[in-house]
Coordinates of C-alpha atoms and ligand atoms in Angstrom, one line a residue:
M9 CA 99.6 -125.0 -76.1
S10 CA 101.0 -128.2 -74.6
N11 CA 100.8 -128.5 -70.8
Q12 CA 103.3 -131.2 -70.0
T13 CA 106.6 -132.6 -71.1
S14 CA 106.6 -135.6 -73.3
A15 CA 108.9 -138.6 -73.4
T16 CA 110.5 -137.4 -76.6
E17 CA 111.1 -133.9 -75.1
K18 CA 114.6 -133.2 -73.7
N19 CA 114.4 -131.1 -70.5
L20 CA 116.9 -128.4 -69.9
D21 CA 117.3 -125.5 -67.5
A22 CA 117.6 -122.8 -70.2
I23 CA 117.2 -122.7 -73.9
V24 CA 119.1 -120.0 -75.8
V25 CA 118.5 -119.2 -79.5
G26 CA 121.5 -118.0 -81.5
A27 CA 125.3 -118.4 -81.3
G28 CA 126.6 -114.9 -82.0
F29 CA 128.2 -112.5 -79.5
S30 CA 125.0 -112.8 -77.3
G31 CA 124.4 -116.5 -77.3
L32 CA 128.0 -117.4 -76.7
Y33 CA 128.4 -115.3 -73.6
M34 CA 124.9 -116.2 -72.4
L35 CA 125.8 -119.9 -72.5
K36 CA 129.1 -119.3 -70.7
R37 CA 127.4 -117.4 -67.9
L38 CA 124.5 -119.9 -67.5
R39 CA 126.6 -123.0 -67.7
D40 CA 129.9 -122.0 -66.2
E41 CA 128.8 -119.6 -63.5
L42 CA 125.3 -120.7 -62.6
G43 CA 125.9 -124.4 -63.3
L44 CA 122.8 -124.7 -65.4
D45 CA 122.0 -127.2 -68.0
A46 CA 121.8 -124.7 -70.8
R47 CA 121.9 -125.3 -74.6
V48 CA 122.1 -123.0 -77.6
Y49 CA 120.3 -123.8 -80.8
E50 CA 121.7 -122.1 -84.0
T51 CA 120.5 -122.2 -87.6
G52 CA 124.0 -121.8 -89.0
S53 CA 126.6 -124.5 -89.1
G54 CA 129.1 -122.5 -87.0
V55 CA 129.3 -119.7 -84.4
G56 CA 129.5 -116.0 -85.2
G57 CA 126.0 -114.8 -85.8
A58 CA 126.2 -111.7 -88.0
W59 CA 129.8 -112.6 -88.7
Y60 CA 128.8 -116.1 -89.8
W61 CA 126.2 -114.8 -92.3
N62 CA 127.5 -111.5 -93.6
R63 CA 130.4 -112.8 -95.8
Y64 CA 129.8 -110.2 -98.6
P65 CA 132.9 -108.6 -100.2
G66 CA 134.1 -105.7 -98.0
A67 CA 132.2 -106.7 -94.9
R68 CA 134.0 -105.4 -91.8
C69 CA 133.0 -103.9 -88.5
D70 CA 132.8 -100.2 -87.9
S71 CA 133.4 -100.2 -84.2
E72 CA 137.1 -100.3 -83.6
S73 CA 138.2 -103.9 -83.1
F74 CA 139.8 -103.6 -79.7
Y75 CA 136.4 -102.7 -78.3
Y76 CA 134.3 -104.6 -80.8
C77 CA 134.8 -107.7 -78.7
Y78 CA 134.2 -109.1 -75.2
S79 CA 135.5 -107.4 -72.1
F80 CA 134.5 -110.0 -69.6
D81 CA 137.9 -111.8 -69.6
E82 CA 141.1 -109.8 -69.6
A83 CA 143.3 -112.8 -70.7
L84 CA 141.0 -113.3 -73.7
W85 CA 141.3 -109.6 -74.6
Q86 CA 145.1 -109.6 -74.2
E87 CA 145.8 -112.7 -76.2
W88 CA 143.7 -111.9 -79.3
E89 CA 145.7 -109.9 -81.9
W90 CA 143.5 -107.7 -84.1
S91 CA 145.1 -106.9 -87.4
S92 CA 143.5 -103.5 -87.9
K93 CA 141.0 -100.9 -86.7
Y94 CA 138.2 -102.4 -88.8
P95 CA 139.0 -106.0 -89.6
E96 CA 137.1 -108.0 -92.2
Q97 CA 134.3 -110.4 -91.5
E98 CA 136.5 -113.5 -91.5
E99 CA 138.7 -112.2 -88.7
I100 CA 135.7 -111.4 -86.5
R101 CA 134.2 -114.8 -87.2
S102 CA 137.5 -116.4 -86.3
Y103 CA 137.6 -114.4 -83.1
L104 CA 134.2 -115.7 -82.1
D105 CA 135.2 -119.2 -83.1
H106 CA 138.2 -118.8 -80.8
V107 CA 136.0 -117.7 -77.9
A108 CA 133.8 -120.7 -78.4
D109 CA 136.8 -123.1 -78.4
R110 CA 138.6 -121.3 -75.6
F111 CA 135.6 -121.7 -73.3
D112 CA 134.6 -125.1 -74.7
L113 CA 131.2 -123.8 -75.7
K114 CA 130.5 -125.8 -78.9
K115 CA 129.7 -129.0 -77.0
D116 CA 126.5 -127.2 -75.8
I117 CA 125.6 -125.6 -79.1
Q118 CA 123.5 -127.5 -81.6
F119 CA 124.2 -126.2 -85.1
N120 CA 122.1 -126.5 -88.2
T121 CA 119.0 -126.3 -86.0
R122 CA 116.3 -123.6 -86.4
V123 CA 113.9 -122.9 -83.6
V124 CA 110.4 -122.6 -85.0
S125 CA 108.2 -122.4 -82.0
A126 CA 108.3 -121.6 -78.3
H127 CA 105.1 -122.0 -76.2
F128 CA 104.8 -121.2 -72.5
D129 CA 103.2 -123.9 -70.4
E130 CA 101.5 -122.1 -67.5
V131 CA 100.9 -125.3 -65.5
N132 CA 104.5 -126.4 -65.3
N133 CA 106.1 -123.0 -65.9
L134 CA 108.1 -124.4 -68.8
W135 CA 108.8 -123.2 -72.3
H136 CA 108.2 -126.0 -74.9
V137 CA 110.4 -125.3 -77.9
E138 CA 110.3 -127.0 -81.2
M139 CA 113.0 -127.2 -83.9
E140 CA 112.4 -127.3 -87.7
N141 CA 113.6 -130.9 -87.7
G142 CA 110.8 -131.8 -85.2
E143 CA 113.1 -132.1 -82.2
K144 CA 111.5 -130.9 -78.9
V145 CA 113.0 -129.4 -75.8
S146 CA 111.7 -127.7 -72.7
A147 CA 113.1 -125.5 -70.0
P148 CA 111.9 -122.9 -67.5
F149 CA 113.9 -120.2 -69.3
F150 CA 113.8 -119.2 -73.0
I151 CA 116.3 -116.7 -74.0
S152 CA 116.5 -115.0 -77.4
A153 CA 120.1 -114.3 -78.5
A154 CA 118.7 -114.4 -82.1
G155 CA 120.0 -111.0 -83.1
V156 CA 118.4 -107.8 -84.2
L157 CA 119.9 -107.6 -87.7
S158 CA 119.6 -111.3 -88.5
S159 CA 116.6 -111.6 -90.9
A160 CA 117.6 -110.7 -94.4
N161 CA 115.1 -108.5 -96.3
V162 CA 114.8 -109.5 -99.9
P163 CA 112.2 -107.2 -101.5
D164 CA 109.4 -108.9 -103.1
F165 CA 110.3 -107.9 -106.7
K166 CA 108.1 -109.4 -109.4
G167 CA 110.0 -111.8 -111.6
L168 CA 113.0 -112.6 -109.3
D169 CA 112.4 -116.4 -109.9
S170 CA 112.8 -115.8 -113.6
F171 CA 116.3 -114.3 -113.4
K172 CA 118.8 -116.4 -115.4
G173 CA 121.9 -115.1 -113.5
D174 CA 122.8 -115.5 -109.8
W175 CA 121.6 -113.4 -107.0
Y176 CA 122.7 -113.0 -103.4
H177 CA 121.7 -111.1 -100.3
T178 CA 124.6 -109.6 -98.3
G179 CA 123.3 -110.9 -95.0
N180 CA 123.1 -114.5 -96.3
W181 CA 126.2 -114.7 -98.4
P182 CA 127.6 -118.0 -99.7
H183 CA 130.7 -119.5 -98.0
E184 CA 132.5 -119.8 -101.3
K185 CA 133.9 -116.8 -103.0
V186 CA 131.6 -115.2 -105.5
D187 CA 133.6 -114.4 -108.7
F188 CA 132.6 -111.1 -110.2
T189 CA 135.3 -111.2 -112.9
G190 CA 133.9 -110.3 -116.3
K191 CA 130.4 -110.0 -114.9
R192 CA 127.8 -107.3 -115.2
V193 CA 126.7 -106.8 -111.6
G194 CA 123.7 -104.9 -110.2
L195 CA 123.7 -103.9 -106.6
I196 CA 120.5 -102.7 -104.9
G197 CA 120.9 -100.7 -101.6
T198 CA 123.2 -98.0 -100.3
G199 CA 123.2 -98.7 -96.6
S200 CA 126.3 -99.9 -94.7
S201 CA 126.4 -103.2 -96.6
G202 CA 126.0 -101.6 -100.0
M203 CA 128.6 -99.0 -99.3
Q204 CA 131.1 -101.5 -98.0
S205 CA 130.7 -103.9 -101.0
T206 CA 130.5 -101.3 -103.8
P207 CA 134.2 -100.5 -104.1
V208 CA 135.2 -104.2 -103.7
I209 CA 132.8 -105.5 -106.3
A210 CA 133.7 -102.6 -108.7
A211 CA 137.3 -103.6 -108.5
E212 CA 136.5 -107.0 -109.9
A213 CA 133.4 -106.7 -112.0
D214 CA 133.2 -105.9 -115.7
H215 CA 130.5 -103.4 -114.8
L216 CA 128.7 -102.4 -111.6
T217 CA 125.4 -100.7 -111.6
V218 CA 124.3 -99.3 -108.2
F219 CA 120.6 -99.0 -107.8
Q220 CA 120.0 -96.2 -105.2
R221 CA 116.7 -95.4 -103.6
T222 CA 117.9 -93.1 -100.9
A223 CA 121.3 -91.3 -101.1
N224 CA 123.1 -91.9 -97.8
F225 CA 125.6 -89.9 -95.7
S226 CA 128.9 -91.6 -95.0
T227 CA 132.2 -90.5 -93.5
P228 CA 135.6 -92.1 -94.2
A229 CA 136.6 -95.1 -92.0
R230 CA 140.3 -94.4 -92.3
N231 CA 141.0 -98.0 -91.6
A232 CA 144.6 -98.9 -90.9
P233 CA 146.6 -101.9 -89.8
Y234 CA 147.7 -101.8 -86.2
T235 CA 151.4 -101.7 -85.8
P236 CA 153.0 -103.9 -83.1
E237 CA 153.7 -100.7 -81.1
R238 CA 150.0 -99.5 -81.4
R239 CA 148.8 -103.0 -80.3
K240 CA 151.1 -102.8 -77.3
E241 CA 149.8 -99.4 -76.4
I242 CA 146.2 -100.5 -76.6
K243 CA 146.9 -103.6 -74.6
A244 CA 148.3 -101.6 -71.8
T245 CA 144.8 -99.9 -71.4
Y246 CA 142.5 -102.8 -70.6
M247 CA 141.0 -101.2 -67.5
E248 CA 140.9 -97.7 -68.9
T249 CA 139.4 -98.8 -72.2
W250 CA 136.6 -100.8 -70.6
D251 CA 135.9 -98.5 -67.7
K252 CA 135.3 -95.8 -70.3
A253 CA 133.4 -97.9 -72.7
H254 CA 131.1 -99.2 -70.0
A255 CA 130.4 -95.7 -68.7
S256 CA 130.0 -93.9 -72.0
H257 CA 126.8 -93.0 -73.9
G258 CA 127.4 -95.3 -76.8
G259 CA 129.6 -98.0 -75.4
F260 CA 132.8 -96.5 -77.0
P261 CA 135.9 -95.8 -74.9
Y262 CA 135.4 -92.1 -75.2
E263 CA 132.6 -89.8 -74.2
P264 CA 130.7 -88.0 -76.9
T265 CA 131.6 -84.3 -77.0
Q266 CA 129.5 -81.9 -75.0
A267 CA 130.1 -79.0 -77.3
T268 CA 127.1 -77.6 -79.1
T269 CA 127.1 -75.7 -82.4
T270 CA 125.5 -72.7 -80.8
E271 CA 128.6 -72.0 -78.9
Y272 CA 130.8 -71.6 -81.9
S273 CA 131.2 -69.4 -85.0
D274 CA 130.7 -70.9 -88.5
E275 CA 134.5 -70.9 -89.0
Q276 CA 135.1 -72.7 -85.7
I277 CA 132.4 -75.3 -86.6
Q278 CA 134.1 -76.0 -90.0
K279 CA 137.4 -76.4 -88.3
A280 CA 136.0 -78.8 -85.8
L281 CA 134.3 -80.8 -88.6
D282 CA 137.6 -80.9 -90.5
G283 CA 139.2 -82.4 -87.5
V284 CA 136.7 -85.2 -87.0
W285 CA 136.6 -85.9 -90.7
A286 CA 140.3 -86.4 -90.7
E287 CA 140.1 -88.7 -87.7
G288 CA 137.6 -90.9 -89.4
G289 CA 135.2 -93.6 -88.1
F290 CA 132.4 -92.5 -85.9
K291 CA 134.2 -89.5 -84.6
F292 CA 132.2 -87.4 -87.0
L293 CA 129.0 -88.4 -85.3
W294 CA 130.1 -88.6 -81.6
G295 CA 133.1 -86.3 -81.5
S296 CA 131.8 -83.2 -83.4
F297 CA 128.8 -81.6 -81.7
S298 CA 126.3 -82.9 -79.1
D299 CA 123.3 -81.2 -80.7
L300 CA 123.6 -82.9 -84.1
M301 CA 120.8 -85.4 -83.3
V302 CA 118.5 -82.9 -81.6
S303 CA 118.7 -79.7 -83.6
K304 CA 118.0 -79.4 -87.3
D305 CA 120.2 -76.3 -87.5
A306 CA 123.1 -78.1 -85.9
N307 CA 122.5 -81.2 -88.1
K308 CA 122.6 -79.0 -91.3
Y309 CA 126.2 -78.1 -90.6
A310 CA 127.2 -81.8 -90.6
A311 CA 125.0 -82.6 -93.6
D312 CA 126.2 -79.7 -95.7
Y313 CA 129.8 -80.6 -94.8
I314 CA 129.4 -84.2 -96.1
R315 CA 127.5 -83.0 -99.2
D316 CA 130.4 -80.7 -100.0
K317 CA 132.8 -83.6 -99.6
I318 CA 130.8 -85.7 -102.0
R319 CA 130.7 -82.9 -104.5
G320 CA 134.5 -82.5 -104.1
T321 CA 135.1 -86.2 -104.6
V322 CA 132.8 -87.3 -107.4
N323 CA 133.9 -86.0 -110.8
D324 CA 130.6 -86.0 -112.7
P325 CA 128.4 -83.3 -111.2
K326 CA 125.2 -85.1 -112.0
T327 CA 126.3 -88.3 -110.2
A328 CA 127.7 -86.2 -107.3
E329 CA 124.3 -84.5 -106.9
L330 CA 122.5 -87.8 -107.0
L331 CA 124.8 -89.2 -104.3
C332 CA 124.1 -86.2 -102.0
P333 CA 121.4 -87.1 -99.4
T334 CA 118.8 -84.4 -99.2
D335 CA 115.7 -86.0 -97.6
H336 CA 116.9 -86.8 -94.0
P337 CA 119.2 -85.5 -91.4
Y338 CA 122.7 -87.0 -91.0
G339 CA 122.6 -89.8 -88.4
A340 CA 118.9 -90.3 -88.5
K341 CA 119.6 -93.4 -90.5
R342 CA 122.4 -95.5 -89.1
P343 CA 125.4 -93.8 -90.7
P344 CA 127.9 -96.0 -92.5
I345 CA 131.6 -95.3 -92.5
D346 CA 133.2 -96.2 -95.8
T347 CA 136.5 -96.8 -97.7
D348 CA 136.4 -95.1 -101.1
Y349 CA 132.7 -95.5 -101.6
F350 CA 132.2 -92.1 -103.3
E351 CA 135.5 -92.4 -105.2
T352 CA 134.2 -95.6 -106.8
F353 CA 131.7 -93.6 -108.9
N354 CA 134.7 -92.0 -110.8
L355 CA 135.5 -95.4 -112.3
E356 CA 134.6 -96.1 -115.9
N357 CA 132.9 -99.4 -115.0
V358 CA 130.5 -98.0 -112.4
S359 CA 127.2 -96.3 -112.9
L360 CA 124.5 -95.1 -110.6
V361 CA 120.7 -95.4 -111.2
D362 CA 118.1 -93.4 -109.3
V363 CA 115.4 -95.8 -108.4
K364 CA 113.5 -93.3 -106.3
K365 CA 112.8 -91.3 -109.5
S366 CA 112.4 -94.4 -111.6
P367 CA 111.5 -97.3 -109.4
I368 CA 112.4 -100.9 -110.1
V369 CA 109.4 -102.5 -111.8
E370 CA 110.6 -106.1 -112.0
V371 CA 113.5 -108.5 -112.3
T372 CA 113.5 -109.9 -115.8
P373 CA 115.3 -113.1 -117.0
N374 CA 118.2 -110.8 -118.1
G375 CA 118.4 -108.2 -115.4
I376 CA 116.4 -105.4 -113.7
R377 CA 113.8 -103.3 -115.4
T378 CA 113.1 -99.8 -113.9
E379 CA 110.4 -97.4 -115.2
D380 CA 113.1 -96.0 -117.5
G381 CA 114.4 -99.2 -119.1
E382 CA 116.1 -102.6 -118.6
Y383 CA 119.6 -103.1 -117.2
E384 CA 121.2 -106.4 -118.3
L385 CA 123.0 -108.2 -115.5
D386 CA 124.7 -111.4 -114.7
I387 CA 124.6 -111.1 -110.9
I388 CA 122.3 -109.2 -108.6
V389 CA 123.4 -108.3 -105.1
F390 CA 120.7 -107.4 -102.6
A391 CA 122.2 -105.0 -100.0
T392 CA 118.7 -104.4 -98.9
G393 CA 119.1 -104.8 -95.2
F394 CA 117.1 -106.6 -92.5
D395 CA 113.7 -106.9 -90.9
A396 CA 115.4 -105.3 -88.0
M397 CA 114.8 -105.6 -84.2
T398 CA 111.6 -107.7 -84.4
G399 CA 111.7 -109.8 -87.6
T400 CA 113.8 -112.6 -86.3
L401 CA 111.7 -113.1 -83.1
L402 CA 108.5 -112.9 -85.1
N403 CA 109.7 -115.6 -87.4
I404 CA 109.4 -117.9 -84.4
D405 CA 105.9 -118.9 -83.3
I406 CA 106.2 -117.5 -79.7
Q407 CA 103.2 -118.0 -77.5
G408 CA 103.0 -116.7 -73.9
R409 CA 100.2 -116.9 -71.3
G410 CA 96.8 -118.0 -72.5
G411 CA 98.4 -118.8 -75.9
E412 CA 98.8 -115.1 -76.8
T413 CA 101.2 -114.9 -79.7
L414 CA 104.0 -112.4 -79.8
E415 CA 102.9 -111.5 -83.2
H416 CA 99.5 -110.4 -81.8
K417 CA 101.1 -108.6 -78.9
W418 CA 103.4 -106.7 -81.2
E419 CA 100.9 -106.0 -83.9
A420 CA 101.1 -102.2 -83.4
G421 CA 104.9 -102.3 -82.7
P422 CA 107.1 -104.0 -80.1
K423 CA 106.4 -103.5 -76.4
T424 CA 108.9 -104.6 -73.8
Y425 CA 109.9 -103.7 -70.3
L426 CA 113.6 -102.5 -70.5
G427 CA 114.0 -104.4 -73.8
L428 CA 114.5 -107.4 -71.6
Q429 CA 111.1 -109.0 -71.2
V430 CA 107.6 -108.9 -72.6
A431 CA 104.5 -108.8 -70.3
G432 CA 102.6 -112.1 -70.7
F433 CA 105.7 -114.0 -71.7
P434 CA 107.1 -115.2 -68.4
N435 CA 110.8 -116.3 -68.1
M436 CA 111.5 -115.2 -71.7
F437 CA 114.4 -112.8 -72.1
T438 CA 115.4 -110.8 -75.2
I439 CA 119.1 -109.9 -75.4
T440 CA 119.3 -106.4 -77.1
G441 CA 115.6 -106.4 -77.5
P442 CA 113.6 -103.4 -78.8
G443 CA 113.4 -100.8 -76.0
S444 CA 117.0 -101.2 -75.1
P445 CA 120.0 -99.2 -76.4
S446 CA 121.1 -102.1 -78.6
V447 CA 121.8 -100.9 -82.2
L448 CA 122.4 -97.3 -81.0
S449 CA 125.5 -98.5 -79.2
N450 CA 128.7 -100.4 -79.7
M451 CA 126.9 -103.7 -79.4
P452 CA 129.2 -106.0 -77.5
V453 CA 129.0 -103.6 -74.6
S454 CA 125.2 -103.7 -74.6
I455 CA 125.2 -107.4 -75.1
E456 CA 127.5 -108.0 -72.1
Q457 CA 125.3 -105.7 -69.9
H458 CA 122.1 -107.6 -70.9
V459 CA 123.7 -111.1 -70.5
E460 CA 125.0 -110.2 -67.1
W461 CA 121.7 -108.7 -65.9
I462 CA 119.8 -111.8 -67.1
S463 CA 122.2 -114.3 -65.5
D464 CA 122.2 -112.3 -62.2
C465 CA 118.4 -112.2 -62.3
I466 CA 118.2 -116.0 -62.8
E467 CA 120.7 -116.5 -60.0
S468 CA 118.8 -114.2 -57.6
M469 CA 115.6 -116.1 -58.4
R470 CA 117.3 -119.4 -57.6
D471 CA 118.6 -118.0 -54.4
K472 CA 115.2 -116.9 -53.3
G473 CA 113.3 -119.9 -54.5
Q474 CA 111.5 -118.0 -57.2
K475 CA 110.4 -119.8 -60.3
V476 CA 108.7 -117.2 -62.5
I477 CA 109.6 -113.7 -63.5
E478 CA 107.3 -111.6 -65.7
A479 CA 107.2 -108.0 -66.7
D480 CA 104.3 -106.1 -65.1
P481 CA 102.0 -104.7 -67.9
A482 CA 101.9 -101.3 -66.2
A483 CA 105.7 -101.1 -66.0
E484 CA 105.9 -102.2 -69.6
E485 CA 103.5 -99.5 -70.7
A486 CA 105.5 -96.9 -68.8
W487 CA 108.7 -98.0 -70.3
V488 CA 107.4 -98.0 -73.8
A489 CA 106.1 -94.4 -73.2
H490 CA 109.5 -93.4 -71.9
V491 CA 111.3 -94.9 -74.9
N492 CA 109.0 -92.9 -77.2
E493 CA 109.3 -89.7 -75.2
V494 CA 113.1 -89.9 -75.5
A495 CA 113.0 -90.6 -79.2
E496 CA 110.7 -87.7 -79.8
M497 CA 113.4 -85.4 -78.5
T498 CA 115.6 -86.5 -81.4
L499 CA 115.8 -86.2 -85.2
F500 CA 115.4 -90.0 -85.6
W501 CA 111.8 -89.5 -86.7
E502 CA 113.0 -87.5 -89.8
A503 CA 114.2 -90.5 -91.8
N504 CA 112.6 -93.6 -93.2
S505 CA 115.0 -95.9 -91.4
W506 CA 115.0 -99.4 -90.2
Y507 CA 115.2 -98.0 -86.6
L508 CA 111.5 -97.1 -87.3
G509 CA 110.7 -100.3 -89.3
A510 CA 110.2 -98.0 -92.4
N511 CA 112.2 -100.3 -94.7
I512 CA 109.7 -103.1 -94.4
P513 CA 106.4 -102.6 -96.2
G514 CA 103.5 -102.7 -93.7
K515 CA 105.6 -102.7 -90.6
P516 CA 104.4 -100.3 -87.8
R517 CA 106.3 -97.0 -87.7
I518 CA 107.7 -97.1 -84.2
F519 CA 111.2 -96.0 -83.0
M520 CA 112.5 -99.3 -81.6
P521 CA 115.8 -98.7 -79.8
Y522 CA 116.2 -96.7 -76.6
A523 CA 118.0 -93.4 -77.3
A524 CA 118.9 -92.1 -73.9
G525 CA 122.3 -93.8 -73.9
L526 CA 123.9 -96.7 -72.0
P527 CA 124.7 -95.0 -68.6
A528 CA 121.0 -94.0 -68.0
Y529 CA 119.9 -97.4 -69.2
R530 CA 122.4 -99.3 -67.1
Q531 CA 121.5 -97.3 -64.0
K532 CA 117.8 -98.0 -64.6
C533 CA 118.5 -101.8 -64.9
N534 CA 120.6 -101.8 -61.8
E535 CA 118.0 -99.9 -59.8
V536 CA 115.3 -102.3 -60.9
A537 CA 117.4 -105.3 -59.8
E538 CA 118.4 -103.6 -56.5
N539 CA 114.7 -102.9 -55.8
N540 CA 113.7 -106.5 -55.9
Y541 CA 113.2 -106.4 -59.6
E542 CA 110.8 -103.6 -59.5
G543 CA 108.3 -103.7 -62.4
F544 CA 108.6 -107.4 -62.6
R545 CA 106.3 -110.0 -60.9
L546 CA 108.2 -112.8 -59.3
S547 CA 106.5 -115.9 -57.9
A548 CA 107.6 -119.1 -56.3
Ligands
FAD629 P1 123.7 -112.1 -84.2 O1 125.1 -112.0 -84.4 O2 122.8 -111.6 -85.3 O3 123.4 -113.7 -84.0 C1 122.1 -114.2 -83.9 C2 122.2 -115.7 -84.3 O4 120.9 -116.3 -84.0 C3 122.4 -115.9 -85.8 O5 123.5 -116.8 -85.9 C4 121.2 -116.6 -86.3 O6 121.4 -117.7 -87.2 C5 120.6 -117.2 -85.0 N1 119.2 -117.4 -85.1 C6 118.2 -116.5 -85.3 N2 117.0 -117.0 -85.3 C7 117.2 -118.3 -85.1 C8 116.3 -119.4 -84.9 N3 115.0 -119.3 -85.1 N4 116.8 -120.6 -84.6 C9 118.1 -120.8 -84.4 N5 119.0 -119.8 -84.6 C10 118.6 -118.6 -84.9 N6 127.5 -103.7 -84.3 C11 128.4 -102.9 -83.7 O7 128.2 -102.5 -82.6 N7 129.5 -102.6 -84.4 C12 129.8 -103.0 -85.6 O8 130.9 -102.7 -86.2 C13 128.8 -103.8 -86.3 N8 129.0 -104.3 -87.5 C14 128.0 -105.0 -88.1 C15 128.2 -105.4 -89.4 C16 127.2 -106.2 -90.1 C17 127.5 -106.6 -91.5 C18 126.0 -106.5 -89.4 C19 124.9 -107.2 -90.1 C20 125.8 -106.1 -88.1 C21 126.8 -105.3 -87.5 N9 126.7 -104.9 -86.2 C22 127.6 -104.1 -85.6 C23 125.5 -105.3 -85.4 C24 125.6 -106.8 -84.9 O9 124.3 -107.3 -85.1 C25 126.0 -106.9 -83.5 O10 127.2 -106.2 -83.3 C26 126.3 -108.4 -83.0 O11 127.0 -109.1 -83.9 C27 125.0 -109.0 -82.7 O12 125.2 -110.2 -82.0 P2 124.0 -111.2 -81.5 O13 124.7 -112.4 -81.0 O14 123.1 -110.4 -80.6 O15 123.2 -111.5 -82.9
N01_630 O1 120.8 -102.4 -94.7 P1 120.1 -100.9 -94.7 P2 122.4 -102.7 -94.5 N1 114.2 -101.0 -103.6 O2 118.7 -101.2 -94.3 C1 117.7 -100.2 -99.9 C2 124.6 -103.0 -89.7 N2 125.7 -103.1 -90.6 O3 122.5 -104.2 -94.6 O4 117.2 -96.2 -97.7 C3 115.4 -100.3 -103.6 O5 120.9 -99.9 -93.9 C4 117.5 -99.1 -98.9 O6 116.9 -98.0 -99.4 P3 116.1 -96.9 -98.5 C5 124.3 -101.5 -89.5 O7 123.7 -101.4 -88.2 C6 126.9 -102.6 -90.2 O8 123.2 -101.9 -95.4 O9 115.2 -97.7 -97.6 N3 116.2 -100.2 -102.5 C7 118.9 -99.0 -98.3 O10 119.6 -98.2 -99.2 C8 123.4 -101.2 -90.6 O11 122.6 -100.0 -90.5 C9 128.0 -102.6 -91.0 O12 115.4 -96.0 -99.4 C10 115.8 -100.8 -101.4 C11 119.4 -100.4 -98.4 O13 118.6 -101.1 -99.4 C12 122.5 -102.4 -90.6 O14 123.4 -103.5 -90.4 C13 127.9 -103.2 -92.3 C14 114.7 -101.6 -101.3 C15 119.4 -101.1 -97.1 O15 120.2 -100.5 -96.2 C16 121.8 -102.6 -91.9 O16 122.7 -102.3 -93.0 C17 126.7 -103.7 -92.7 C18 113.9 -101.7 -102.5 N4 112.7 -102.4 -102.4 C19 125.6 -103.6 -91.8 N5 114.6 -102.1 -100.1 C20 129.3 -102.1 -90.6 O17 129.9 -101.4 -91.3 C21 115.7 -101.7 -99.4 N6 116.4 -100.9 -100.2 C22 129.7 -102.3 -89.3

């Protein structure tokens, strides 16, 4: 641990890692509202974060565009014209690029720069941060806007280096179009990325083989372009949209239903499910019944309903059965919404391989070999997800008080106070960190709440002449216990999901996000701030 600044080290007021939704807004608040000398460091060569990296065919959002964006500036919201409910990656990337230009943010973002270490200097209360290129900076505040779905997980398959064709990960997709024409393509993974890319790749490839380990539930997106009239209608609702989104459980401009399956007959339940299925998007999850995620009996209604839809869509009964999820409740894995995913398996040029029954043994020079045989391929697409919630932070060598590493501190799973700070790591903030609602919500709403709380906190410290804020270990323990207690009331434990770290071999099985919803969380954060940052230690 270094204890002083050196002549080659640039001194700043705040260092922010990442230029996605979180980093852009954090920079704006720190620089334009607090007047701080803040700088963002970003590995990519442009802004956008998830929308800079995830350029795979079919990539689009699944929160509706008019609320999958910032709310902090009404003029920004009014002037941007979204093309459709769930626009493609490039449109969302362009939106974030527009935001960066509109608020003149790029001049304080250093691109093509990966942060590799951040060490806290207890003598000077400074974070010393080093980049991959050797550049050094220091600042009292170190803020992670590095994302929770930003470290691509490429499984360690034997023989990948020997593959003669090309391979890509959806979360690290090339900027140039990948041409699938005339190619035999293998796609591994049936999460949101796999389900979005399957129909698009199938439309172009000579043959697509989908390697499925776990069948996944999905409901139809029912994407549609916005008509000028619809846009006008939406734009008249700025206050209403955001008042509702900020107050709702999941950050959507509608409250989840309060109805429970126990109040209704089987026929009424079917009718209600027909309604939300027809509406599309996340209405099936949020708008059907409130007991879906806490009662196995309630969940079975939804799961059976989706399985029936899959059987009714896919012509070949064996393929249909294989596509029906049977080993986890609906919603316990982050549910995708899709456009013609199941329909795609009716195409002549698409086949499905069960790699749970017959696991992938190795990648060969010519393709993929499972226990049952070899599949010859020209291109392999890894839609195998992310080392979610913790992987990106743990890729940085972060050291707090006494040189304690974050890796050591989180050995048995992440511990935070409110998902905002880690005890022993003063003046370090984690936007959408583990222990906050984060990935269980419409994320821009959670991001804005975190960014505003952090900048208000820094402002309050400045006003009071305080230099250091640090989570109290007891408050952190109590928060971790509370996060677990809430999760235990749900069915989230019933699936091997990335919420639990189960997709990464050797990762501790801990439910990482906070499941009690945004209003309860927001209230807690506000109360903490109002009570002189209760649970934090502040010093001059
Ligand atoms: P990110 O967008 O992940 O940005 C983090 C940035 O930090 C990246 O650009 C990365 O390069 C940079 N970074 C990381 N480590 C370093 C380092 N060491 N040094 C320098 N830079 C670094 N959420 C929703 O609510 N609705 C959706 O519809 C939705 N769709 C999604 C679709 C996809 C394909 C994916 C992958 C995620 C989606 N999400 C969605 C979740 C998404 O992560 C958030 O909505 C949001 O984009 C996160 O923004 P962020 O700025 O916090 O993180
Ligand atoms: O990743 P995932 P994703 N052998 O982890 C399989 C957001 N997002 O990129 O289920 C074989 O969900 C794995 O199998 P299993 C969203 O929050 C949103 O799709 O672990 N298979 C699974 O099928 C989402 O949840 C959108 O058995 C292997 C798949 O790979 C999150 O990002 C779009 C394997 C990974 O699914 C991550 O989604 C995209 C192996 N060794 C992403 N390892 C929107 O629509 C993994 N798998 C907004």
